[in-house]
PDB file of C-alpha atoms in Angstrom:
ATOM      1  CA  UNK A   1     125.293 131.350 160.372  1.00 93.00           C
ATOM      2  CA  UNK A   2     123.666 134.300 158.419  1.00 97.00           C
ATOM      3  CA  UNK A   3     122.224 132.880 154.614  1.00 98.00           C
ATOM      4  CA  UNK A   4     121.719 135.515 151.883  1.00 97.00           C
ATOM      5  CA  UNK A   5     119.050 134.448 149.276  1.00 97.00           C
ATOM      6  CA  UNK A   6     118.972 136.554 145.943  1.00 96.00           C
ATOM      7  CA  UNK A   7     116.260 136.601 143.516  1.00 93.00           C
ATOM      8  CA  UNK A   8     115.829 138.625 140.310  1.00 88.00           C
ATOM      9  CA  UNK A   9     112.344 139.540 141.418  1.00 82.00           C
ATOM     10  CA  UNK A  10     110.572 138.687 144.970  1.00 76.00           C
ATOM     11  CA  UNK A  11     109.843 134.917 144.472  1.00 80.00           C
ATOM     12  CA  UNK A  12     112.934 134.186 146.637  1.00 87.00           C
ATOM     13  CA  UNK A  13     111.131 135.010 149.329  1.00 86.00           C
ATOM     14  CA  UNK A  14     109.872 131.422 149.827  1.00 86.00           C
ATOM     15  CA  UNK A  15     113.136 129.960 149.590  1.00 92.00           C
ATOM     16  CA  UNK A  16     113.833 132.005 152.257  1.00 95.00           C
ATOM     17  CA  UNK A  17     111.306 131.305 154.602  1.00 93.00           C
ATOM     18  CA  UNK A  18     111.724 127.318 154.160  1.00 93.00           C
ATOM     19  CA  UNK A  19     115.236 128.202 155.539  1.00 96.00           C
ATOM     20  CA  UNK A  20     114.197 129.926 158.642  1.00 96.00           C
ATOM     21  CA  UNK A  21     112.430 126.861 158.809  1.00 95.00           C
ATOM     22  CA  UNK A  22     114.566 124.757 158.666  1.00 95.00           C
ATOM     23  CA  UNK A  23     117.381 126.374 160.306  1.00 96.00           C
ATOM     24  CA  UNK A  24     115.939 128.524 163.099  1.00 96.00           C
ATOM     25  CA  UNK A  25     119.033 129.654 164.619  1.00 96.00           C
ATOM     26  CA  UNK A  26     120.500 130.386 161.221  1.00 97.00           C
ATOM     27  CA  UNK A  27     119.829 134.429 160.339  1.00 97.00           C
ATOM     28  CA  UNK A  28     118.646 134.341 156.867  1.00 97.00           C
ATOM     29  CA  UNK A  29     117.935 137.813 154.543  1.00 97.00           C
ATOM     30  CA  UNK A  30     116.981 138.652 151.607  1.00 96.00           C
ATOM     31  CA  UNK A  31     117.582 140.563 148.398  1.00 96.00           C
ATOM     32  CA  UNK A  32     116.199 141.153 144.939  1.00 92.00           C
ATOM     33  CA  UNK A  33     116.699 143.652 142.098  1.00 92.00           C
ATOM     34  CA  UNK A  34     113.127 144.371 141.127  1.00 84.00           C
ATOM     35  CA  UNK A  35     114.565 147.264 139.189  1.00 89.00           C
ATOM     36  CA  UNK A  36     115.554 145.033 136.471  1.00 90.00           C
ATOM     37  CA  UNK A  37     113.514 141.883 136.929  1.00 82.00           C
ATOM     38  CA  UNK A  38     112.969 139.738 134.889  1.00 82.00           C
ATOM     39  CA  UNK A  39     116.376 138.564 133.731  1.00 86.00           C
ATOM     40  CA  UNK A  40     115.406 135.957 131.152  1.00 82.00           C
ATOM     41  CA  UNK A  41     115.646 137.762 127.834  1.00 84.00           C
ATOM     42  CA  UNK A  42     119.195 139.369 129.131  1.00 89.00           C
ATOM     43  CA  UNK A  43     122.676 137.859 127.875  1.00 92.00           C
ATOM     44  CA  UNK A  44     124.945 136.565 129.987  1.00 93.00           C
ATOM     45  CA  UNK A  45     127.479 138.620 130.740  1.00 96.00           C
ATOM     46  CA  UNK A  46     124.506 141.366 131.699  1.00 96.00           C
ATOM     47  CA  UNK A  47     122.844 138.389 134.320  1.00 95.00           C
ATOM     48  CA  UNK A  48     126.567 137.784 135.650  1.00 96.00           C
ATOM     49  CA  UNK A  49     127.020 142.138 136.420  1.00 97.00           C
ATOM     50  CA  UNK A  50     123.250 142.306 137.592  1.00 97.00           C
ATOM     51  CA  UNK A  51     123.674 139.673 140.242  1.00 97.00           C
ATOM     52  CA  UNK A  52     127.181 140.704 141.448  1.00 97.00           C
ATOM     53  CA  UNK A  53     125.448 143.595 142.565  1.00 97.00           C
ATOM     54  CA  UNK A  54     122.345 142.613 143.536  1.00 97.00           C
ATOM     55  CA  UNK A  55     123.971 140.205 146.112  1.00 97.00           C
ATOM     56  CA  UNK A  56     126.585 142.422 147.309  1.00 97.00           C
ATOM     57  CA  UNK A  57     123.734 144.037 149.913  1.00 97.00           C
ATOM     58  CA  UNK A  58     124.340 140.321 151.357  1.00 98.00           C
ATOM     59  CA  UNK A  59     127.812 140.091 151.136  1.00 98.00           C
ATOM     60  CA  UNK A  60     128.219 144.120 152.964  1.00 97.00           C
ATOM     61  CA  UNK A  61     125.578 142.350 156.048  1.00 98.00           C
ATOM     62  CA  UNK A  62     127.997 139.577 156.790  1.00 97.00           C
ATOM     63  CA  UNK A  63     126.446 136.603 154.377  1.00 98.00           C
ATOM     64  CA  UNK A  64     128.501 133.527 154.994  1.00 96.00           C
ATOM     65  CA  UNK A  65     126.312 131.811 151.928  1.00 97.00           C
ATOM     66  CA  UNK A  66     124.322 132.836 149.349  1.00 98.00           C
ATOM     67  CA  UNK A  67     121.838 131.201 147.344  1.00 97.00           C
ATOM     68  CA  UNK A  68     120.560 132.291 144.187  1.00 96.00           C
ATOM     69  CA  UNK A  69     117.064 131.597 143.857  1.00 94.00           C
ATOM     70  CA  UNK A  70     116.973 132.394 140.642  1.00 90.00           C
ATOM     71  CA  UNK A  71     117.640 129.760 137.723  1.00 89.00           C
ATOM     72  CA  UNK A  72     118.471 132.340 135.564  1.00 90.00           C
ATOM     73  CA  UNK A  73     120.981 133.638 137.633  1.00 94.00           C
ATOM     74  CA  UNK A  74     122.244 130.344 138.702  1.00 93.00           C
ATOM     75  CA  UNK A  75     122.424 129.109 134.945  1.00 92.00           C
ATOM     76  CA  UNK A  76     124.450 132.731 133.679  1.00 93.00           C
ATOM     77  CA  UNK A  77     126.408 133.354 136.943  1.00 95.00           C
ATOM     78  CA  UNK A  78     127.025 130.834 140.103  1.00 96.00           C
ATOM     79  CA  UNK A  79     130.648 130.222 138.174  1.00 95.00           C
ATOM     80  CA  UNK A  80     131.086 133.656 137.796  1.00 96.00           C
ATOM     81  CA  UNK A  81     130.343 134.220 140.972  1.00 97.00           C
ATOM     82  CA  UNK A  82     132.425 131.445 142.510  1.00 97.00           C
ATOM     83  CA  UNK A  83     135.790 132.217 140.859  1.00 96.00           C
ATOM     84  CA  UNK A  84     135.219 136.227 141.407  1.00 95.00           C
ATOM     85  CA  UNK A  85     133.921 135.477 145.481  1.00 96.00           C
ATOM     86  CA  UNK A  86     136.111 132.402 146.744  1.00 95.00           C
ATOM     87  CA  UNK A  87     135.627 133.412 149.941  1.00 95.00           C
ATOM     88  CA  UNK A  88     131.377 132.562 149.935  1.00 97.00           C
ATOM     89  CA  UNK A  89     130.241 129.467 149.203  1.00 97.00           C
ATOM     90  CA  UNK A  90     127.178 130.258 146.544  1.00 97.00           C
ATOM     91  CA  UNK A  91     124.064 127.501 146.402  1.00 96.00           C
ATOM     92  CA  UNK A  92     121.849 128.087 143.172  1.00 94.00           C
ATOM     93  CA  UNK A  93     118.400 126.864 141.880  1.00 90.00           C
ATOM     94  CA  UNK A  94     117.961 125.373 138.474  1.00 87.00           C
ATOM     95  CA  UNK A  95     115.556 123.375 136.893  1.00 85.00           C
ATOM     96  CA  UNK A  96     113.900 120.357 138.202  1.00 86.00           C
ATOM     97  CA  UNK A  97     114.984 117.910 135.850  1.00 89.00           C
ATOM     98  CA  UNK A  98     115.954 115.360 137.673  1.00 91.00           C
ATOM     99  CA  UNK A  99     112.947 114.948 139.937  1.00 90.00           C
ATOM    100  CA  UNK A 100     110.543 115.280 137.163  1.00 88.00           C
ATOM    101  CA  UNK A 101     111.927 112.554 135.117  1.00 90.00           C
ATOM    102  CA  UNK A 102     112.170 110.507 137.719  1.00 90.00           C
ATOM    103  CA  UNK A 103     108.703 110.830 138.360  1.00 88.00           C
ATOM    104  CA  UNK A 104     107.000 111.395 134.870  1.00 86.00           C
ATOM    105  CA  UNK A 105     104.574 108.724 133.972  1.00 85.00           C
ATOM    106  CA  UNK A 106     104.079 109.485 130.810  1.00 85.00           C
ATOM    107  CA  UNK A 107     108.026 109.999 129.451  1.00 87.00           C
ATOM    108  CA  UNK A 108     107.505 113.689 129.209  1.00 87.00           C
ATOM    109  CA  UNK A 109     108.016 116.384 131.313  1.00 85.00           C
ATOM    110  CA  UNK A 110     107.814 120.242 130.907  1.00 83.00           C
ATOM    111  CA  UNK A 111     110.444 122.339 132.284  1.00 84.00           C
ATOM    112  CA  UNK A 112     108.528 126.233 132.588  1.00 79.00           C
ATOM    113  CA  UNK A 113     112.182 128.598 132.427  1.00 82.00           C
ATOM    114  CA  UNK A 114     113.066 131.873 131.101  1.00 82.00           C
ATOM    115  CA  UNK A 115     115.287 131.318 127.202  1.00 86.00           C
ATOM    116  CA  UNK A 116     118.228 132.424 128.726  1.00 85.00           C
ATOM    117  CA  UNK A 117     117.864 129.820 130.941  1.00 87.00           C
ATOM    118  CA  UNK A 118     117.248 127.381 128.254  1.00 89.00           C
ATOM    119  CA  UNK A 119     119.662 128.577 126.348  1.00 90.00           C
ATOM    120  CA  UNK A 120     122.951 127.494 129.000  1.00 90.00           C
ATOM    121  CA  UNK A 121     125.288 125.057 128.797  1.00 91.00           C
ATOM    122  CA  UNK A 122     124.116 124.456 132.290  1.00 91.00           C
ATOM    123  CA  UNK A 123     120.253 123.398 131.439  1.00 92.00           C
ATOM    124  CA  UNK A 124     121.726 121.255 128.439  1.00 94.00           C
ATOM    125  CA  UNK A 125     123.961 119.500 131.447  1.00 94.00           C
ATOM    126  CA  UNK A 126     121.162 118.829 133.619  1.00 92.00           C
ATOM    127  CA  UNK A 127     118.982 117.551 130.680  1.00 94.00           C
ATOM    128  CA  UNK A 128     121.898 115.212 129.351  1.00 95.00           C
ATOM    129  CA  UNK A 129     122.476 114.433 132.900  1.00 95.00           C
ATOM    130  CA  UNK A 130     119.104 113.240 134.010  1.00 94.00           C
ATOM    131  CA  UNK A 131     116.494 113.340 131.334  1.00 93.00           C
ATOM    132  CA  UNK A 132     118.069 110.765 128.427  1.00 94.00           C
ATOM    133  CA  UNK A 133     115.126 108.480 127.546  1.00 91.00           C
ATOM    134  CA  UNK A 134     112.569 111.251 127.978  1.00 90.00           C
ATOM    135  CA  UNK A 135     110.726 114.287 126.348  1.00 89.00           C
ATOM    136  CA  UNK A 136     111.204 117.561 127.354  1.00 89.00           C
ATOM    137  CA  UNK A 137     108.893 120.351 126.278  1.00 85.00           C
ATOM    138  CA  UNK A 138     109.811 123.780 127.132  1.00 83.00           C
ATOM    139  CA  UNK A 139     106.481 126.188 126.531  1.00 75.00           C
ATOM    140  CA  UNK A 140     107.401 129.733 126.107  1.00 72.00           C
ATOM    141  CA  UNK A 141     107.759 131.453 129.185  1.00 69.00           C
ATOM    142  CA  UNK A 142     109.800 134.810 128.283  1.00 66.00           C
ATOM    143  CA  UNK A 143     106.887 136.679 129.642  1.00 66.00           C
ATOM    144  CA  UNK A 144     105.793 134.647 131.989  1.00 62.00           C
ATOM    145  CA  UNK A 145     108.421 135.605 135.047  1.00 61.00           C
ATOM    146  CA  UNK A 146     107.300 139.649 134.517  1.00 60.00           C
ATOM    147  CA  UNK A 147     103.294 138.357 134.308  1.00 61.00           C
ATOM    148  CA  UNK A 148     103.969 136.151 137.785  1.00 61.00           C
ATOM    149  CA  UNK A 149     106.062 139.580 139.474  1.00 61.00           C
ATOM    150  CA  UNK A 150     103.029 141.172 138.561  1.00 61.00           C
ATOM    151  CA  UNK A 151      99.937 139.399 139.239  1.00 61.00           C
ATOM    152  CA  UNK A 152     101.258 136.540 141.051  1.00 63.00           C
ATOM    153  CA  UNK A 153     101.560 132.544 140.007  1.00 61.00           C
ATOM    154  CA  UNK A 154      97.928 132.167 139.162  1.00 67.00           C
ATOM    155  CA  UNK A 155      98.611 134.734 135.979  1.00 60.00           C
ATOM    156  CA  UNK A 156     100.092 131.523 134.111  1.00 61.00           C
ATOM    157  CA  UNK A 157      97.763 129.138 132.773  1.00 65.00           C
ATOM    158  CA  UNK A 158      99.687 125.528 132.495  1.00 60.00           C
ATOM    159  CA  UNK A 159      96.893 123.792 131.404  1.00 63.00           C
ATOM    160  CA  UNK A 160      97.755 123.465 127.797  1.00 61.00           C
ATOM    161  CA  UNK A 161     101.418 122.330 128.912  1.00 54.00           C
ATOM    162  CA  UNK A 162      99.855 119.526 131.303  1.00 55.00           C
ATOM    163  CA  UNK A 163      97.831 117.895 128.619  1.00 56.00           C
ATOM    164  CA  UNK A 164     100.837 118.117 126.253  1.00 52.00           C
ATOM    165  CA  UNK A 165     102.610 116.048 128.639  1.00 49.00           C
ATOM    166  CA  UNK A 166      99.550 113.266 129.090  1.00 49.00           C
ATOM    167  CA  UNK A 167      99.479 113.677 132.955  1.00 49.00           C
ATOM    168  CA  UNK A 168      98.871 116.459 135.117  1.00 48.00           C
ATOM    169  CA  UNK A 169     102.040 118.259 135.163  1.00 47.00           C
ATOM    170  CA  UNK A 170     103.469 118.383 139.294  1.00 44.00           C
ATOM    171  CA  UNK A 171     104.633 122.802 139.476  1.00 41.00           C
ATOM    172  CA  UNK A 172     105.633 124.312 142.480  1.00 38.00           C
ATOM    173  CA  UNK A 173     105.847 128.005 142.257  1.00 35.00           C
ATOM    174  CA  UNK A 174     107.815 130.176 144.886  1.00 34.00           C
ATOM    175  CA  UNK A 175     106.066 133.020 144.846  1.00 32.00           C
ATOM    176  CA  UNK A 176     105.116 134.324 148.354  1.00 33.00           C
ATOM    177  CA  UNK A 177     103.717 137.706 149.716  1.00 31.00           C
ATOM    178  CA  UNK A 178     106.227 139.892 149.045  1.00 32.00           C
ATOM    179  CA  UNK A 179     108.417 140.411 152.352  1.00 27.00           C
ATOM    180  CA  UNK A 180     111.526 141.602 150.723  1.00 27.00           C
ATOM    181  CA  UNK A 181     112.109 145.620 150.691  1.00 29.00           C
ATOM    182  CA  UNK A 182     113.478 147.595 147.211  1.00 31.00           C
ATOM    183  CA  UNK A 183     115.839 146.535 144.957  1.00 32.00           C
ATOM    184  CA  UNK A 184     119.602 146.793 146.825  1.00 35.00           C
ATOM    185  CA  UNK A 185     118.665 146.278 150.025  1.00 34.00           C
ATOM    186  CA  UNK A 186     118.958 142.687 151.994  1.00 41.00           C
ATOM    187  CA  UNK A 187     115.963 142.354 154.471  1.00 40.00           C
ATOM    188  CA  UNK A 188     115.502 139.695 157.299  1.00 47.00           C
TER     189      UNK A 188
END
């Protein structure tokens, strides 16, 4: 099986790697569009064009999935994507809502995303969904996903976000060396 991951940026990358991982005998590449990272602040209908083609480098090497590591992209375009590309079955990333409320001591969690992210019908599913009985702060983060493509995770400080919440607050950032080549190009 060869698995195409797509990110906006690079963080992908470490999606990618847990697959080869996990499934050794799968082939798994890669693609980003760092050429017009971040997509947060972008409507819709730009995130859907911008990831049809920064995943058709996967789709032209053969992908027989694709996952969009990217909640934005996920949020703005996975339907697109799946009505326009029957053919591929597409796996995206979103918020950890459910995990986080499940584990949340205190009754309130903090969900780190970009506004367009926010923003979708999909993220207000998800919170309906599996967050009812609990708070949900969402810090602004529209400059956070260009700070982290810069200078890596550690340019965030979630400290004031973690005592907000009255319990350290659990983050898990996929942000690995960056592997990937240029924007348009898939990469093993």
């Amino acid at each position: 099986m060869k698995i195409g991951v797509f990110d906006s940026g690079r963080g992908g990358e470490a999606v990618a790697v847990r697959l080869r991982e996990l499934l050794p005998d799968s082939e798994v590449l890669t693609a980003h569009d760092s050429a017009n990272v971040p997509y947060g602040s972008r409507s819709e209908a730009e995130v859907q064009r911008l990831t049809e083609a920064g995943i058709r480098p996967l789709l032209d090497a053969g992908c027989d999935t694709v996952v969009l590591a990217c909640n934005t992209a996920t949020a703005a375009a996975i339907e697109h994507l799946r009505r326009q590309i029957p053919g591929i079955p597409f796996v995206g990333l979103e918020p950890m809502v459910k995990p986080a409320a499940a584990m949340s001591l205190s009754g309130v969690i903090a969900v780190c995303a970009t506004p367009a992210t926010l923003d979708s019908a999909r993220y207000a599913a998800l919170k309906d969904r599996w967050a009812p009985g609990v708070e949900v702060v969402e810090p602004d983060c529209r400059d956070w996903a260009a700070s982290i493509e810069r200078d890596g995770p550690e340019s965030v400080d979630l400290s004031p976000w973690s005592r907000r919440c009255a319990a350290p607050v659990p983050t898990r950032w996929c942000w690995p060396a960056p592997i990937t080549t240029g924007s348009g190009t898939a990469s093993k």
